[in-house]
Amino acid sequence: MVLSTLDYCIIATFFLTTLIIGLVVSRRSGKNTTEYFLSGRNMPWWLLGFSMVATTFSTDTPNLVTDIVRQNGVSGNWVWWAFLLTGLLTVFIYARLWRRSNVKTDMEFYELRYSGKSARFLRIFRSVYLGFIFNILAMSGVTLAAIKIGQVMLGLSALETVGYAGVITLIFSAVGGFKGVVYSDFLLFFVAMAGAIGAAYYCVNLPEVGGMSNLISNPAIKDKLALIPSWSDKKALITLFIIPLAVQWWSSWYPGAEPGGGGYIAQRMLAAKNENHAIGATFFFNIMHYALRPWPWIIVALASLVVFPDLASLKEAFPGITDDKLGHDLAYPAMLTRLPSGLIGLVAASLVAAYMSTISTHLNWGASYLVNDVYKEFVNKEASEKRLVAVGRIATIFLMVVSTLIALALTNAVQIFKYILMFGAGTGLIFILRWFWWRINAWSEISAMFASGMISIVISTTAVNRYLFGGLDNDVVTPGIFPDWFEFPFVVLLTTIIWIVVTYLTSPDDDSKLFDFYRRIQPGGPGWKTVLQRAKEENIEIVKSNESWFVPSGILAMILGCILVYSCMFATGNWIYGQYLTASVTTIIALTAGVLLILVWKSTGKRLVT
């Protein structure tokens, strides 16, 4: 396809604006690490909320959703829709706890919560493990999507794509720090949404598609429209719906949906003005992320099944695409090539916006680990703030280069999603309970982390996987000990057993550490009863108030919030499908849940924002 002068002007204007934002805030961001990584802890909820939404709107997200819809239908998205439960648990329970911790990174939490050498080991290992290894994998998936979009839409080679977009993103990320990332995210959100909605509207009205009503009635997609897998398809129901809702959301660590909060979501909560702003930001993010934003991508994915029904048709339409990059996720950028001049420029800018927002966040977040939790703690404890900022900028460049090299070797976005999901299986429950159960220690997390990784590696080998879960052997299905859908729960079960056993076999943390943690966080609950009793016996005051435990009302708020957001999601989908009765009912349910949520929230004596 050929872009017009107007298209290039739109893209160039966008690039220039983001660079200006980074340069304008660079002087203040470079003052110290608190400014560079947390913007002085003075960010309002709405700005942080938009930043969270923009960050998770990456170039690989519409490609991933398209891949899922084309292969498993709209209901296949429950593999990530289920993470709403994690998100709202963070909103109503963990957001305030993170803000009370007053740490600079969530890795610093380990030495706040745990004691001894094991805590220091865990802090540095997790900093490298998440800030470097997992962070780079996530960025590689985003960069891979950008490469595919550049090949299909602009005719650029992989190196040209990462050269243009990557260098500009790297400049404003390294110079502007967290403030530059958040301010630019606000702009990137609106550009990205405008492009996604515009693309969906135009694609559904292509002559081959013929409008929404024709799309919905098209035989090619009729079996793809359901929002919940068919009860008659037991395998799809279990793997795509039941396991994500029953096991996956609480048991697995995934960037942006960490049980108990963490990563760049925690970074934004720590940058908020206060607890209420942290809560408001995360709640806004979850509503936008799950209820509204996916639908433009879903519409394009459904339309793509009419225009490009299979991989062969994609290969025929784009013969220049190499075989190692050919996949169903390619259908999203393929559909965008059908857009007219002007709109294609806006959509291209929106995809660049999505790429820049996500990569800049991961760069700043990953660099914060490497600087605060590795360099400052274990390399140069006496480093000045100016030097730490300089190291942060060097780390930013390093992360960008390595993630780009890995992206050049990948094939599709689903690879990264499944890999990260499996390697985090079984660890999530620790992240939820460590705030509320005094007995969990650093060895609990260390054992879970290594067990999850090693078990995932072992069962990923062909022989073991075939023996346990069955598979293909010379085109013949071989039975396994367990059904094939049990693979993920199997990793969760073994990992959970291992870390619980290790918890009881190892010594608990020092009383002084547990006292200090409780005094600062005030988590409450029966899980701290033993510690409270010890403090009372030693005549040490660690309870600051006599307020009732907030977790029960937080869980009720979480349930109502899930009903609200899922009802909004179902209502939006049914309005689009033209199922007006169902849409009306789910809209009423959403409004009712919203009213009840407000009443529950008011009963806790807290306001959403101040």
XYZ file of C-alpha atoms in Angstrom:
610
model
C 0.000 0.000 0.000
C 1.055 3.620 -0.532
C 0.594 6.334 2.090
C -0.373 9.819 0.964
C 1.272 13.074 1.969
C -1.572 13.639 4.440
C -0.876 10.278 6.076
C 2.811 11.053 6.480
C 1.995 14.495 7.911
C -0.280 12.943 10.563
C 2.395 10.425 11.562
C 5.153 13.039 11.614
C 3.064 15.421 13.736
C 2.440 12.665 16.241
C 6.130 11.740 16.479
C 7.108 15.376 16.930
C 4.537 15.958 19.676
C 5.698 13.005 21.764
C 9.322 14.052 21.441
C 8.461 17.571 22.596
C 6.677 16.175 25.668
C 9.737 14.149 26.601
C 12.093 17.091 26.167
C 9.875 19.538 28.091
C 9.735 17.369 31.217
C 13.320 16.104 30.967
C 14.861 18.712 33.264
C 12.566 18.006 36.193
C 12.566 14.240 35.587
C 16.350 14.172 35.828
C 16.469 15.731 39.325
C 16.380 12.422 41.222
C 15.121 8.834 41.012
C 11.811 9.636 42.705
C 11.067 12.100 39.904
C 12.531 9.878 37.176
C 10.640 6.720 38.190
C 7.602 8.009 40.165
C 7.166 11.675 39.167
C 7.439 12.867 42.759
C 4.497 10.699 43.962
C 2.041 13.465 43.097
C 0.069 12.106 40.144
C -3.773 12.419 39.987
C -5.943 9.337 39.499
C -7.282 10.269 36.072
C -3.839 10.814 34.543
C -2.531 7.540 35.974
C -5.706 5.749 34.844
C -5.280 6.911 31.260
C -1.625 5.893 31.445
C -2.524 2.359 32.565
C -5.032 2.001 29.734
C -2.621 3.391 27.143
C 0.181 1.123 28.366
C -1.888 -2.042 27.957
C -3.023 -0.867 24.510
C 0.086 -2.117 22.743
C 0.640 -3.052 19.118
C 0.521 -6.739 19.995
C -2.854 -6.477 21.787
C -5.116 -6.038 18.725
C -3.011 -8.664 16.941
C -3.414 -11.046 19.889
C -7.176 -10.445 20.094
C -7.464 -10.994 16.334
C -5.531 -14.255 16.600
C -7.799 -15.424 19.429
C -11.055 -14.456 17.680
C -10.094 -16.036 14.361
C -9.148 -19.343 15.984
C -11.417 -19.608 19.043
C -14.137 -17.009 18.498
C -14.978 -13.982 20.638
C -15.375 -16.214 23.698
C -11.707 -17.170 23.414
C -10.898 -13.814 24.980
C -11.796 -15.211 28.402
C -8.147 -16.286 28.624
C -7.462 -12.634 29.457
C -10.943 -11.331 30.376
C -10.694 -13.521 33.490
C -7.918 -11.259 34.779
C -10.581 -8.663 35.614
C -10.994 -10.473 38.951
C -7.314 -9.889 39.645
C -7.606 -6.269 38.590
C -10.565 -5.457 40.824
C -8.985 -7.282 43.759
C -6.112 -4.838 43.312
C -8.529 -1.903 43.093
C -10.492 -2.521 46.272
C -7.887 -4.198 48.471
C -4.284 -3.925 47.321
C -4.124 -0.400 45.897
C -4.269 1.164 49.365
C -1.725 -1.338 50.722
C 0.789 -0.543 47.992
C 0.368 3.177 48.524
C 0.901 2.767 52.281
C 4.149 0.858 51.680
C 5.759 4.018 50.249
C 8.393 1.973 48.408
C 9.937 3.130 45.118
C 9.440 -0.205 43.343
C 7.455 -3.319 44.159
C 10.793 -5.173 44.431
C 11.675 -3.025 47.426
C 8.647 -4.623 49.072
C 10.601 -7.839 49.645
C 12.920 -6.327 52.222
C 9.979 -4.491 53.781
C 8.052 -7.750 54.240
C 10.748 -10.427 54.665
C 13.946 -10.637 56.713
C 17.448 -12.040 56.269
C 19.645 -12.935 53.319
C 16.804 -14.776 51.599
C 14.899 -11.480 51.306
C 17.876 -9.749 49.699
C 18.413 -12.652 47.317
C 14.732 -12.627 46.365
C 14.815 -8.899 45.741
C 17.779 -8.983 43.361
C 16.700 -12.185 41.638
C 13.138 -11.001 41.027
C 14.451 -7.635 39.861
C 16.540 -9.306 37.179
C 13.959 -12.019 36.487
C 11.067 -9.590 35.983
C 12.805 -6.328 35.134
C 15.085 -7.940 32.597
C 13.978 -11.400 31.422
C 10.155 -11.216 31.561
C 10.111 -7.527 30.756
C 12.183 -8.113 27.645
C 9.900 -10.962 26.560
C 6.864 -8.692 26.897
C 8.568 -5.915 24.930
C 9.644 -8.422 22.285
C 6.019 -9.401 21.711
C 5.063 -5.751 21.285
C 7.973 -5.129 18.914
C 7.099 -8.229 16.884
C 3.602 -6.838 16.338
C 5.110 -3.511 15.259
C 7.324 -5.336 12.777
C 4.328 -7.120 11.245
C 2.367 -3.890 11.013
C 5.326 -2.165 9.387
C 5.695 -4.969 6.841
C 2.025 -5.146 5.915
C 0.953 -1.496 6.123
C 4.101 0.389 5.194
C 6.217 -2.144 3.343
C 9.071 -1.659 5.803
C 11.608 -4.292 6.714
C 11.889 -5.445 10.317
C 15.025 -3.386 10.876
C 13.456 -0.274 9.360
C 10.390 -0.571 11.605
C 12.319 -0.938 14.860
C 14.755 1.689 13.658
C 12.151 4.410 13.143
C 9.680 3.729 15.959
C 12.185 2.278 18.403
C 14.661 5.137 18.305
C 12.032 7.827 18.873
C 10.464 5.837 21.725
C 13.872 5.295 23.265
C 14.721 8.997 23.148
C 11.637 10.330 24.915
C 11.625 7.419 27.399
C 15.250 7.875 28.412
C 15.041 11.665 28.536
C 11.562 12.239 29.977
C 11.431 9.482 32.593
C 8.139 8.467 34.205
C 6.580 11.904 33.904
C 7.287 11.955 30.175
C 5.782 8.466 29.856
C 2.580 9.369 31.729
C 2.051 12.729 30.014
C 2.590 11.227 26.576
C 0.287 8.307 27.502
C -2.565 10.774 27.883
C -2.101 11.859 24.266
C -1.397 8.316 23.074
C -4.651 7.007 24.570
C -6.877 9.306 22.521
C -4.887 8.812 19.328
C -4.945 5.034 19.777
C -8.676 4.897 20.523
C -9.556 7.188 17.625
C -7.566 4.976 15.274
C -9.072 1.730 16.607
C -12.675 2.983 16.419
C -12.147 4.542 12.987
C -10.611 1.321 11.669
C -13.473 -0.792 13.045
C -16.131 1.476 11.514
C -14.505 1.486 8.087
C -13.611 -2.236 8.006
C -17.123 -3.354 8.884
C -18.451 -1.251 6.021
C -16.110 -2.633 3.376
C -17.995 -3.919 0.288
C -16.943 -7.509 1.051
C -18.351 -7.226 4.585
C -21.435 -5.126 3.852
C -22.118 -3.555 7.239
C -22.660 -4.863 10.754
C -25.929 -6.698 10.064
C -24.411 -8.599 7.140
C -21.296 -9.342 9.157
C -23.295 -10.804 12.040
C -25.338 -13.003 9.700
C -22.357 -14.137 7.599
C -21.980 -17.964 7.752
C -18.190 -17.610 8.024
C -18.400 -16.036 11.477
C -21.685 -17.267 12.940
C -19.898 -19.761 15.167
C -17.420 -17.066 16.308
C -19.863 -14.577 17.859
C -20.739 -16.187 21.187
C -19.473 -14.345 24.275
C -19.338 -17.598 26.249
C -18.189 -20.944 24.777
C -20.944 -23.382 23.866
C -21.915 -25.783 26.659
C -21.845 -28.588 24.105
C -18.134 -27.989 23.384
C -16.754 -29.240 26.696
C -13.094 -28.803 25.789
C -13.528 -25.152 24.768
C -15.747 -24.496 27.779
C -13.128 -25.877 30.159
C -9.981 -24.432 28.570
C -11.321 -21.024 27.492
C -13.837 -20.249 30.237
C -13.814 -22.434 33.344
C -10.052 -22.680 33.907
C -9.405 -18.939 33.407
C -12.234 -18.005 35.812
C -11.658 -20.778 38.348
C -7.866 -21.062 38.408
C -5.912 -18.773 36.130
C -6.814 -15.316 37.491
C -5.551 -15.953 41.035
C -2.800 -18.460 40.326
C -0.756 -16.925 37.528
C 1.488 -13.897 37.290
C 1.063 -11.842 34.107
C 2.273 -8.277 33.371
C -0.498 -5.767 34.070
C -2.660 -8.394 35.810
C -0.497 -9.480 38.720
C -2.448 -11.013 41.643
C -2.100 -8.542 44.491
C -0.842 -5.848 42.146
C 2.698 -5.393 40.890
C 4.848 -4.320 37.976
C 3.961 -1.142 36.134
C 0.491 -1.128 37.720
C 2.140 -0.960 41.148
C 4.496 1.728 39.834
C 1.518 3.928 38.991
C -0.179 3.256 42.316
C 3.044 4.236 44.090
C 3.153 7.458 42.037
C -0.396 8.467 43.067
C -1.094 11.389 45.400
C -2.672 9.138 48.023
C -4.566 5.876 48.530
C -7.798 7.182 47.002
C -6.062 8.331 43.839
C -4.362 4.922 43.550
C -7.767 3.222 43.851
C -9.438 5.590 41.388
C -6.700 5.058 38.787
C -6.856 1.279 38.894
C -10.666 1.180 38.826
C -10.820 3.476 35.805
C -8.231 1.305 34.075
C -10.161 -1.927 34.631
C -13.436 -0.503 33.305
C -11.801 0.775 30.129
C -9.514 -2.213 29.633
C -12.151 -4.948 29.855
C -15.561 -3.447 29.174
C -15.055 -1.045 26.283
C -11.691 -1.097 24.567
C -11.626 -4.658 23.130
C -14.679 -4.231 20.889
C -13.118 -2.248 18.037
C -10.456 -4.954 17.743
C -13.046 -7.741 17.902
C -15.077 -6.139 15.111
C -12.010 -5.901 12.863
C -11.092 -9.512 13.697
C -14.584 -10.745 12.725
C -14.530 -8.724 9.512
C -11.117 -10.182 8.675
C -12.649 -13.677 8.559
C -14.776 -12.507 5.638
C -11.977 -10.747 3.761
C -9.143 -13.166 4.659
C -10.785 -16.456 5.691
C -7.528 -18.398 6.189
C -3.740 -18.128 6.228
C -3.532 -19.020 2.540
C -5.557 -15.931 1.623
C -3.288 -13.766 3.780
C -0.208 -15.237 2.105
C -1.722 -14.632 -1.321
C -2.569 -11.011 -0.504
C 0.854 -10.290 1.020
C 3.418 -12.499 -0.727
C 6.265 -10.469 0.747
C 5.530 -11.701 4.262
C 8.079 -14.274 5.363
C 6.776 -17.680 6.468
C 8.126 -17.254 9.997
C 5.927 -14.157 10.480
C 2.764 -15.606 8.876
C -0.015 -16.162 11.425
C -3.624 -15.279 12.177
C -2.449 -12.218 14.114
C -1.351 -10.803 10.758
C -5.022 -10.341 9.810
C -5.366 -7.157 11.875
C -2.728 -5.095 10.028
C -3.896 -6.746 6.796
C -7.370 -5.268 7.298
C -5.903 -1.850 7.953
C -4.374 -1.757 4.478
C -7.919 -1.330 3.145
C -8.375 2.045 4.852
C -8.519 5.299 2.834
C -5.981 8.124 2.828
C -6.116 10.227 5.968
C -7.703 7.476 8.039
C -4.785 5.166 7.315
C -2.460 7.888 8.585
C -4.481 8.243 11.782
C -4.603 4.478 12.295
C -0.877 4.136 11.605
C -0.249 6.906 14.136
C -2.557 5.153 16.622
C -0.598 1.916 16.280
C 2.645 3.800 16.697
C 1.060 5.400 19.773
C 0.170 1.981 21.153
C 3.698 0.749 20.549
C 5.363 3.797 22.082
C 3.121 3.838 25.141
C 3.731 0.214 26.030
C 7.441 0.144 25.249
C 8.127 3.402 27.102
C 6.353 2.081 30.202
C 8.224 -1.219 30.132
C 11.526 0.586 29.633
C 10.983 2.934 32.586
C 9.555 0.172 34.789
C 12.348 -2.304 33.969
C 15.024 0.349 34.426
C 13.555 1.216 37.848
C 14.219 -2.374 38.974
C 17.737 -2.458 37.605
C 18.608 0.898 39.196
C 16.802 0.857 42.576
C 16.900 -2.854 43.303
C 20.143 -3.993 41.668
C 22.598 -1.157 41.039
C 21.851 0.977 44.101
C 21.494 -1.950 46.516
C 24.233 -4.277 45.331
C 26.655 -2.352 43.103
C 27.027 1.228 44.359
C 25.159 2.079 47.539
C 26.749 5.536 47.685
C 25.719 6.544 44.157
C 24.356 10.087 43.841
C 20.867 10.742 42.532
C 22.357 12.210 39.358
C 24.376 9.060 38.763
C 21.373 6.832 39.413
C 19.340 8.714 36.813
C 22.225 8.299 34.353
C 22.336 4.551 35.047
C 18.569 4.456 34.539
C 18.978 5.959 31.082
C 21.708 3.472 30.197
C 19.502 0.595 31.423
C 16.673 1.933 29.249
C 18.867 1.737 26.149
C 20.096 -1.743 27.077
C 16.556 -3.118 27.540
C 15.469 -1.675 24.214
C 18.335 -3.209 22.258
C 17.983 -6.713 23.727
C 14.184 -6.857 23.357
C 14.470 -5.764 19.724
C 16.956 -8.524 18.921
C 14.659 -11.163 20.447
C 11.626 -9.799 18.576
C 13.376 -10.473 15.276
C 13.386 -14.208 16.117
C 9.720 -14.556 17.174
C 6.742 -15.673 15.069
C 3.497 -14.592 16.780
C 2.155 -12.805 19.860
C 0.439 -15.881 21.300
C 3.865 -17.466 21.828
C 4.795 -14.835 24.399
C 1.354 -14.827 26.076
C 1.383 -18.592 26.675
C 5.043 -18.676 27.703
C 4.667 -15.991 30.368
C 1.379 -17.463 31.584
C 2.861 -20.941 32.106
C 6.017 -19.690 33.818
C 3.941 -17.710 36.317
C 1.498 -20.547 37.039
C 1.069 -21.291 40.733
C 2.806 -18.176 42.040
C -0.210 -15.866 42.165
C -1.671 -17.117 45.436
C 1.488 -16.081 47.282
C 1.199 -12.513 45.972
C -2.377 -12.401 47.263
C -1.713 -13.943 50.687
C 1.688 -12.461 51.598
C 0.001 -9.251 52.779
C -2.430 -11.120 55.049
C -0.629 -14.259 56.285
C 2.391 -13.711 58.503
C 3.815 -17.225 57.934
C 4.686 -16.683 54.262
C 8.395 -15.911 53.918
C 10.970 -15.268 51.212
C 11.567 -18.998 50.733
C 7.876 -19.418 49.892
C 8.278 -17.105 46.911
C 11.676 -18.461 45.885
C 10.425 -22.058 45.858
C 7.258 -21.129 43.939
C 9.188 -19.180 41.331
C 11.692 -21.960 40.650
C 9.105 -24.747 40.878
C 6.786 -23.051 38.381
C 9.603 -22.467 35.909
C 11.138 -25.940 36.192
C 7.803 -27.781 36.039
C 6.779 -25.756 32.970
C 10.076 -26.587 31.263
C 9.805 -30.298 32.078
C 6.221 -30.766 30.881
C 6.932 -28.731 27.747
C 9.255 -31.505 26.539
C 7.546 -33.714 23.965
C 7.988 -37.029 25.756
C 6.806 -35.862 29.179
C 3.898 -33.861 27.769
C 2.745 -36.813 25.675
C 2.984 -39.175 28.666
C 1.045 -36.879 31.003
C -1.438 -35.164 28.679
C -1.449 -37.131 25.422
C -0.528 -35.840 21.990
C 0.340 -36.771 18.425
C 2.792 -39.534 17.634
C 3.118 -40.149 13.903
C -0.358 -38.695 13.389
C -1.835 -41.054 15.994
C -3.351 -39.630 19.168
C -1.676 -41.131 22.235
C -3.545 -41.111 25.565
C -2.031 -39.386 28.585
C -2.529 -39.793 32.295
C -4.484 -36.521 32.459
C -6.759 -34.768 29.937
C -4.853 -32.227 27.825
C -6.750 -29.266 29.357
C -5.275 -30.133 32.766
C -1.771 -28.974 31.811
C -2.048 -25.473 33.324
C -3.899 -26.574 36.516
C -1.289 -29.327 36.883
C 1.530 -26.767 37.056
C -0.522 -24.680 39.495
C -1.254 -27.674 41.752
C 2.353 -28.905 41.960
C 3.761 -25.410 42.456
C 1.243 -24.606 45.202
C 1.987 -27.849 47.079
C 5.726 -27.179 46.885
C 5.625 -23.609 48.209
C 3.223 -24.467 51.041
C 5.476 -27.334 52.165
C 8.551 -25.092 51.959
C 6.759 -22.401 53.974
C 6.241 -24.757 56.906
C 9.714 -26.324 56.640
C 11.534 -22.972 56.805
C 11.767 -20.493 59.651
C 9.333 -17.575 59.815
C 10.528 -13.980 59.540
C 11.905 -12.128 62.539
C 9.299 -10.676 64.879
C 10.830 -7.216 64.532
C 10.375 -7.348 60.734
C 6.783 -8.559 61.061
C 6.029 -5.866 63.671
C 7.456 -3.123 61.448
C 5.535 -4.370 58.421
C 2.228 -4.488 60.283
C 2.810 -1.070 61.816
C 3.333 0.527 58.396
C 0.735 -1.355 56.303
C -2.027 -2.158 58.834
C -3.260 -5.163 56.798
C -5.451 -6.642 59.548
C -7.256 -9.960 59.440
C -6.970 -13.367 61.154
C -3.746 -14.189 59.316
C -1.874 -11.767 61.609
C -3.448 -12.952 64.859
C -0.260 -14.716 65.997
C 1.869 -11.630 65.371
C -0.581 -9.336 67.144
C -0.558 -11.642 70.145
C 3.242 -11.637 70.287
C 3.338 -7.849 70.044
C 0.833 -7.602 72.878
C 2.892 -9.955 75.037
C 5.974 -7.822 74.445
C 3.985 -4.651 75.067
C 4.760 -3.322 71.565
C 2.086 -1.175 69.891
C 1.687 -2.001 66.186
C -2.045 -1.337 65.650
C -2.725 2.299 64.769
C -6.533 2.306 64.835
C -9.537 0.237 65.868
C -11.225 0.366 62.449
C -12.900 -2.840 61.284
C -11.027 -4.998 58.797
C -11.579 -3.573 55.298
C -11.079 -6.803 53.308
C -14.658 -8.218 53.583
C -16.164 -4.988 52.229
C -13.372 -4.884 49.651
C -14.257 -8.381 48.418
C -17.940 -7.402 48.207
C -16.946 -4.304 46.226
C -14.804 -6.519 43.977
C -17.750 -8.841 43.257
C -20.055 -5.927 42.467
C -17.322 -4.373 40.340
C -16.960 -7.588 38.357
C -20.716 -7.699 37.776
C -20.601 -4.053 36.682
C -17.692 -4.419 34.246
C -18.701 -7.781 32.795
C -22.269 -6.520 32.351
C -20.907 -3.463 30.518
C -18.831 -5.760 28.342
C -21.816 -8.018 27.540
C -24.082 -5.014 27.014
C -21.637 -3.410 24.576
C -21.306 -6.643 22.625
C -25.040 -7.244 22.415
C -25.765 -3.653 21.359
C -23.231 -4.154 18.569
C -24.759 -7.515 17.611
C -28.228 -5.998 17.509
C -29.459 -8.227 20.351
C -31.402 -5.377 21.931
C -33.331 -7.293 24.582
C -30.200 -8.942 25.991
C -28.341 -5.649 25.692
C -31.060 -3.839 27.657
C -31.088 -6.458 30.427
C -27.304 -6.428 30.831
C -27.312 -2.625 30.813
C -29.841 -2.603 33.662
C -27.710 -5.145 35.558
C -24.658 -2.929 35.066
C -26.483 0.166 36.365
C -27.807 -1.758 39.368
C -24.360 -3.109 40.201
C -22.956 0.404 39.881
C -25.463 1.817 42.368
C -24.812 -1.005 44.831
C -21.064 -0.544 44.451
C -21.379 3.152 45.330
C -23.418 2.285 48.440
C -20.892 -0.336 49.553
C -18.035 2.055 48.958
C -19.706 4.817 50.944
C -20.349 2.418 53.809
C -16.603 1.912 54.206
C -16.221 5.616 54.909
C -13.889 6.094 51.949
C -14.203 8.306 48.903
C -12.986 7.261 45.470
C -10.904 10.369 44.936
C -9.995 13.457 46.877
